[in-house]
Structure formats: C-alpha cells, structure tokens
mmCIF file of C-alpha atoms in Angstrom:
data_model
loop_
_atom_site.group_PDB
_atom_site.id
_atom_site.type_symbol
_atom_site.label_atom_id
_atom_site.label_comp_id
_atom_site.label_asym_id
_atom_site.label_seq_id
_atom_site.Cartn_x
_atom_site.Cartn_y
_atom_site.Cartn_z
ATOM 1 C CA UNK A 7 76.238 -16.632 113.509
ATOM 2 C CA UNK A 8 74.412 -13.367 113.520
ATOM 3 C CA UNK A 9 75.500 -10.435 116.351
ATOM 4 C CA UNK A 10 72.201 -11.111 118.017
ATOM 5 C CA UNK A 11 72.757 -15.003 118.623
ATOM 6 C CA UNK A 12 76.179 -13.878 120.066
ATOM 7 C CA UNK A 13 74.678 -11.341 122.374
ATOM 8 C CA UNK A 14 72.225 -14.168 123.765
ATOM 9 C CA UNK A 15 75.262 -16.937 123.559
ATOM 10 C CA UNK A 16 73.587 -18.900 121.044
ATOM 11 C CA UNK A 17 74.908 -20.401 118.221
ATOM 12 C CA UNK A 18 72.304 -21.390 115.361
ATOM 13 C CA UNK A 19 72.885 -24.738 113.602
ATOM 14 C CA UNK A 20 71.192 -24.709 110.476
ATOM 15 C CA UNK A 21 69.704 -27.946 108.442
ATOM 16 C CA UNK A 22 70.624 -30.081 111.569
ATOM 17 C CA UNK A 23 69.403 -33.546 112.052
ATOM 18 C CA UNK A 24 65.881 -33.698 110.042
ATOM 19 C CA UNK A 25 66.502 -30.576 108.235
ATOM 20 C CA UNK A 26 65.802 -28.783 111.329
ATOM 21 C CA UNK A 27 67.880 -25.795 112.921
ATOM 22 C CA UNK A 28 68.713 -25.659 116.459
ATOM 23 C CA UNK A 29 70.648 -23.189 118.986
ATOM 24 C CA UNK A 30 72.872 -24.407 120.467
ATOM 25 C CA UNK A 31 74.696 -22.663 124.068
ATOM 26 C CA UNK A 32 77.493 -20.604 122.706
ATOM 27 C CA UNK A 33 80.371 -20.602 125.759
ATOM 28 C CA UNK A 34 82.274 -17.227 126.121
ATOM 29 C CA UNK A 35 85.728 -19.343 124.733
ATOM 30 C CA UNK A 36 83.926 -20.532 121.744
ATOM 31 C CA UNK A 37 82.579 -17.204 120.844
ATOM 32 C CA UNK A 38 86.602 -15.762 121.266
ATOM 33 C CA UNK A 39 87.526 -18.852 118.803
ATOM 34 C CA UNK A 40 84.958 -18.168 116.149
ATOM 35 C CA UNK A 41 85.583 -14.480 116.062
ATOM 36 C CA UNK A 42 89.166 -15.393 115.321
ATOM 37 C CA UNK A 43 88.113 -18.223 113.091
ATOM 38 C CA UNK A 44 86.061 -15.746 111.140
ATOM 39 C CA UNK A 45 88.690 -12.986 111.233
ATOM 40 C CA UNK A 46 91.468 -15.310 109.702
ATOM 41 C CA UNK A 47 88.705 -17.081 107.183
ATOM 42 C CA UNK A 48 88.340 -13.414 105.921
ATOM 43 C CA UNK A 49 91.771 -12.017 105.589
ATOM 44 C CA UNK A 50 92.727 -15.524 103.547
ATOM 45 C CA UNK A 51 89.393 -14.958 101.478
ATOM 46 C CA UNK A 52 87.624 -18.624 102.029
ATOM 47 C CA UNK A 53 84.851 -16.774 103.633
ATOM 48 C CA UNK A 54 82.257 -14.047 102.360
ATOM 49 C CA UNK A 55 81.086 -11.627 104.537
ATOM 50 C CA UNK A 56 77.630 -12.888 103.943
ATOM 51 C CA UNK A 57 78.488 -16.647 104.055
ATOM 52 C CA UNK A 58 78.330 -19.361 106.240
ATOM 53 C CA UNK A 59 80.916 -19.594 109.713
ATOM 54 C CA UNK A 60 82.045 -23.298 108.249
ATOM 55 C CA UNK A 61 82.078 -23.204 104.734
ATOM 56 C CA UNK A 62 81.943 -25.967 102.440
ATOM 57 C CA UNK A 63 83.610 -26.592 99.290
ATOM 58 C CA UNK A 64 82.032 -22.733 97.891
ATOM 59 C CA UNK A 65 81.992 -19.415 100.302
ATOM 60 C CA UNK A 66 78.312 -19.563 100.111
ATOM 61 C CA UNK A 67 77.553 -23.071 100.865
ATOM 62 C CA UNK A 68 77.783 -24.419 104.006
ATOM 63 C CA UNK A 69 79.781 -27.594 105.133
ATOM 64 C CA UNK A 70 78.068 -30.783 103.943
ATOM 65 C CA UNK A 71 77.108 -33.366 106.039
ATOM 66 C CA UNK A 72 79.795 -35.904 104.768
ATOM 67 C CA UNK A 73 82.674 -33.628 105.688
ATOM 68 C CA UNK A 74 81.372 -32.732 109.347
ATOM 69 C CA UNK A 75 81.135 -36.250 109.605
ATOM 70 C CA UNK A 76 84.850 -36.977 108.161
ATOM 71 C CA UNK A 77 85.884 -34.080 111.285
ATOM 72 C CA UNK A 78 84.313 -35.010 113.954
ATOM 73 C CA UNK A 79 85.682 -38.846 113.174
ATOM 74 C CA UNK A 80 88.925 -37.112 112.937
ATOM 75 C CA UNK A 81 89.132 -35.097 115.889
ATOM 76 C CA UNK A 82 88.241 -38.192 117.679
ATOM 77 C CA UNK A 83 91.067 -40.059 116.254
ATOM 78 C CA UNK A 84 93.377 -37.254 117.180
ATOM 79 C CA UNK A 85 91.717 -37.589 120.918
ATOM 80 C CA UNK A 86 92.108 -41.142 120.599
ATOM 81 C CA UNK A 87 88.917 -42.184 121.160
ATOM 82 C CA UNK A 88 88.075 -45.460 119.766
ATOM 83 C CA UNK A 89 84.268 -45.657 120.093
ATOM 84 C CA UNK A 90 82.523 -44.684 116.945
ATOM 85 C CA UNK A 91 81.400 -41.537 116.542
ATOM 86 C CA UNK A 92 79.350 -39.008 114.396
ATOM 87 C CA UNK A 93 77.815 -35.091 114.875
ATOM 88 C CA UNK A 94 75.444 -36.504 116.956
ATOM 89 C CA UNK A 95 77.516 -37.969 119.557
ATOM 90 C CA UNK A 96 78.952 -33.943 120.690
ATOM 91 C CA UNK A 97 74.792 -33.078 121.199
ATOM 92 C CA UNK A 98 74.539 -36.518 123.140
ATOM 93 C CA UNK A 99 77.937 -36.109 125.129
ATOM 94 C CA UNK A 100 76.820 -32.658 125.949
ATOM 95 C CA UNK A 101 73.672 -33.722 127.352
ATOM 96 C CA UNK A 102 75.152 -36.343 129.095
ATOM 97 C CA UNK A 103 77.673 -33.784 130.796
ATOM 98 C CA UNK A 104 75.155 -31.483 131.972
ATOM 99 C CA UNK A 105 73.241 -34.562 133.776
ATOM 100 C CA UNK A 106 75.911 -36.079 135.228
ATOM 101 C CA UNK A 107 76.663 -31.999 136.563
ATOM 102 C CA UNK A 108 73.324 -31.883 137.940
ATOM 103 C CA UNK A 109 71.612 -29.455 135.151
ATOM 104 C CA UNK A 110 67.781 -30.016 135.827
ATOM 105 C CA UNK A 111 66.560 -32.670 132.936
ATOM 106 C CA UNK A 112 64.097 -29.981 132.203
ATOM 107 C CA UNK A 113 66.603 -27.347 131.213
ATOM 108 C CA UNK A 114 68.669 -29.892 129.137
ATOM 109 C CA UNK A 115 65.296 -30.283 127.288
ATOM 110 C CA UNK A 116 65.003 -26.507 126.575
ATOM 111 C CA UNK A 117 68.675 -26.660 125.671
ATOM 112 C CA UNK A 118 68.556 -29.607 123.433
ATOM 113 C CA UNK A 119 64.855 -28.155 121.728
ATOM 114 C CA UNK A 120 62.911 -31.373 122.529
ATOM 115 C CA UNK A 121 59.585 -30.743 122.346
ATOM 116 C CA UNK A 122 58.957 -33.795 124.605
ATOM 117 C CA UNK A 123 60.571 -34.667 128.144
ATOM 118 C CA UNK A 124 60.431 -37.892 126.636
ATOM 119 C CA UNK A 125 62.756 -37.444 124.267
ATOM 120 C CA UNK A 126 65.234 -36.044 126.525
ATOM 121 C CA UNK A 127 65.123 -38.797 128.955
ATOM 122 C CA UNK A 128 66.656 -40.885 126.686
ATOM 123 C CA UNK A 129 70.023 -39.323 127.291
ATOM 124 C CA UNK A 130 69.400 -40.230 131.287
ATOM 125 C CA UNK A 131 70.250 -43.877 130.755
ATOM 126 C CA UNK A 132 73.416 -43.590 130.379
ATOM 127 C CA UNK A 133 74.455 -41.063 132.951
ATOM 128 C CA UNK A 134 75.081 -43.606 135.246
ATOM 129 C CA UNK A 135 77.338 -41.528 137.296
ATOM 130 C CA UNK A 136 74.662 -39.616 138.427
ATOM 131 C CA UNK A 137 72.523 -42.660 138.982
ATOM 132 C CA UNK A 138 75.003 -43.722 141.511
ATOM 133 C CA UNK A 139 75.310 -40.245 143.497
ATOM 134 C CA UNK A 140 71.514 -40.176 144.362
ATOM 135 C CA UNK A 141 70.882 -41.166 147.820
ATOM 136 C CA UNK A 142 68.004 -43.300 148.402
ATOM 137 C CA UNK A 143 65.130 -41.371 150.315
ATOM 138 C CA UNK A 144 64.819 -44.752 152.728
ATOM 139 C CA UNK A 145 68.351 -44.408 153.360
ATOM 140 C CA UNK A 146 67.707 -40.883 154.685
ATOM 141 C CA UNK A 147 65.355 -42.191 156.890
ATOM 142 C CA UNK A 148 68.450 -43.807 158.736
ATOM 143 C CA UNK A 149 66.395 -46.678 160.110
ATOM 144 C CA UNK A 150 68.810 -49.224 158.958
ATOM 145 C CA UNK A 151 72.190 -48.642 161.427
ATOM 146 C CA UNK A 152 75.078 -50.886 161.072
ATOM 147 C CA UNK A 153 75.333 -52.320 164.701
ATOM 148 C CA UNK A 154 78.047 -52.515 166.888
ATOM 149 C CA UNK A 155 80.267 -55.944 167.087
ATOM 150 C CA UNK A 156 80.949 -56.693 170.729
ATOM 151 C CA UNK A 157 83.964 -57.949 171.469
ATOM 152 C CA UNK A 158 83.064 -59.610 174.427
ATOM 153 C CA UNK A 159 81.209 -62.477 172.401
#
C-alpha cells in the first residue's frame, strides 16, 4: 500500500482473481491496523521497506494464494462459521453488505471494478433481505384496503 492509495482510502490488491489487481475501499480502522501491522512487521524484520504489506514465505514475495486461502478458512473457523469459504467469499460478503445497506448496485459495480452491471448483479440474488424491504409500487397505490369486519353480522 503506497501513501497515495491511503490518502484516497484504497487499498490495491495485486495478482487478484485472474491475475488482475483491484482497489479495494480502505476503512479509516483498517488503515490504523495496517500502519501498526507494518510498524511491528518492521521492528521484528519480516518486512522490507520496499516489500509487500502481507508477505509470504520471503520479504519480497507476497503471500501465495494457498496460504490466504489456509487464513481466511481459519479465521472462519475461529468465527465459527461452518459454510465453506475462500478469498472470494470477503469480496462477495462485502457486496452483499452494501446491497442489503442500500449502496446503489451501480456504485457496488465501481467498487467491485466490474466492467459490466451484469456481472455485479449476480451478487443481488442473494440479498434477499433487501428483496423483502422493497415495497411494491401497486401497494403504494393503496387500492387494496383491508375492510372492516362488522360485528353486527
């Protein structure tokens, strides 16, 4: 992570999924972790001043796929999640979280780096929570009134 991307609050993933890079949002928490992360990394020597922020098994590698993998399964483990899980299901929980928050699909698709909407949509089927909070434009209409029961008979 270069000073720039952290002035913007955007963290650059390199060799992603397809050997692409992506940025990714970089929340003002993260960016306090990372700077500590990096400050301890350098005072116990496991990371160069001109290496990568996560390492892999040499200062000027960076983590291989296989051990981001072996994390992420832990971490869920520790959260005790039991669905199974890779790298890609943080980018696809993300997305999902900003849906079911109302984010505009289009700015998720920005976010994400889809060059298609397409794409992006996938990640609407299953935010089915905000399926359910959309109001149906005939039921603002309010033709449809529950009516009243006499009691008389």
């Amino acid at each position: 992570m270069s000073i720039a991307s952290s002035e913007r609050m955007l963290l650059r993933v390199e060799r992603g999924k397809g050997g692409r890079y992506r940025n990714a949002m970089l929340s003002e928490d993260l960016l306090a972790l990372l700077r500590e992360w990096w400050k301890v990394g350098r005072q116990q020597g496991v990371m160069h001043r001109d290496g990568w922020l996560f390492p892999g098994q040499h200062a000027m590698k960076p983590i291989s796929t296989r051990q981001l993998y072996r994390i992420v399964v832990e971490a869920a483990q520790a959260a005790d999640i039991t669905k199974r899980v890779g790298p890609h299901t943080l980018r696809h929980s993300f997305a999902t979280h900003l849906l079911e928050d109302g984010v505009d699909i289009r700015i998720i698709q920005v976010l994400l780096g889809h060059a298609k909407l397409n794409s992006t949509a996938l990640y609407a089927k299953v935010a089915t929570r905000t399926v359910r909070t959309v109001t149906s434009p005939l039921d603002k209409l309010g033709l449809f009134r529950p009516t009243e029961i006499s009691s008389d008979g």
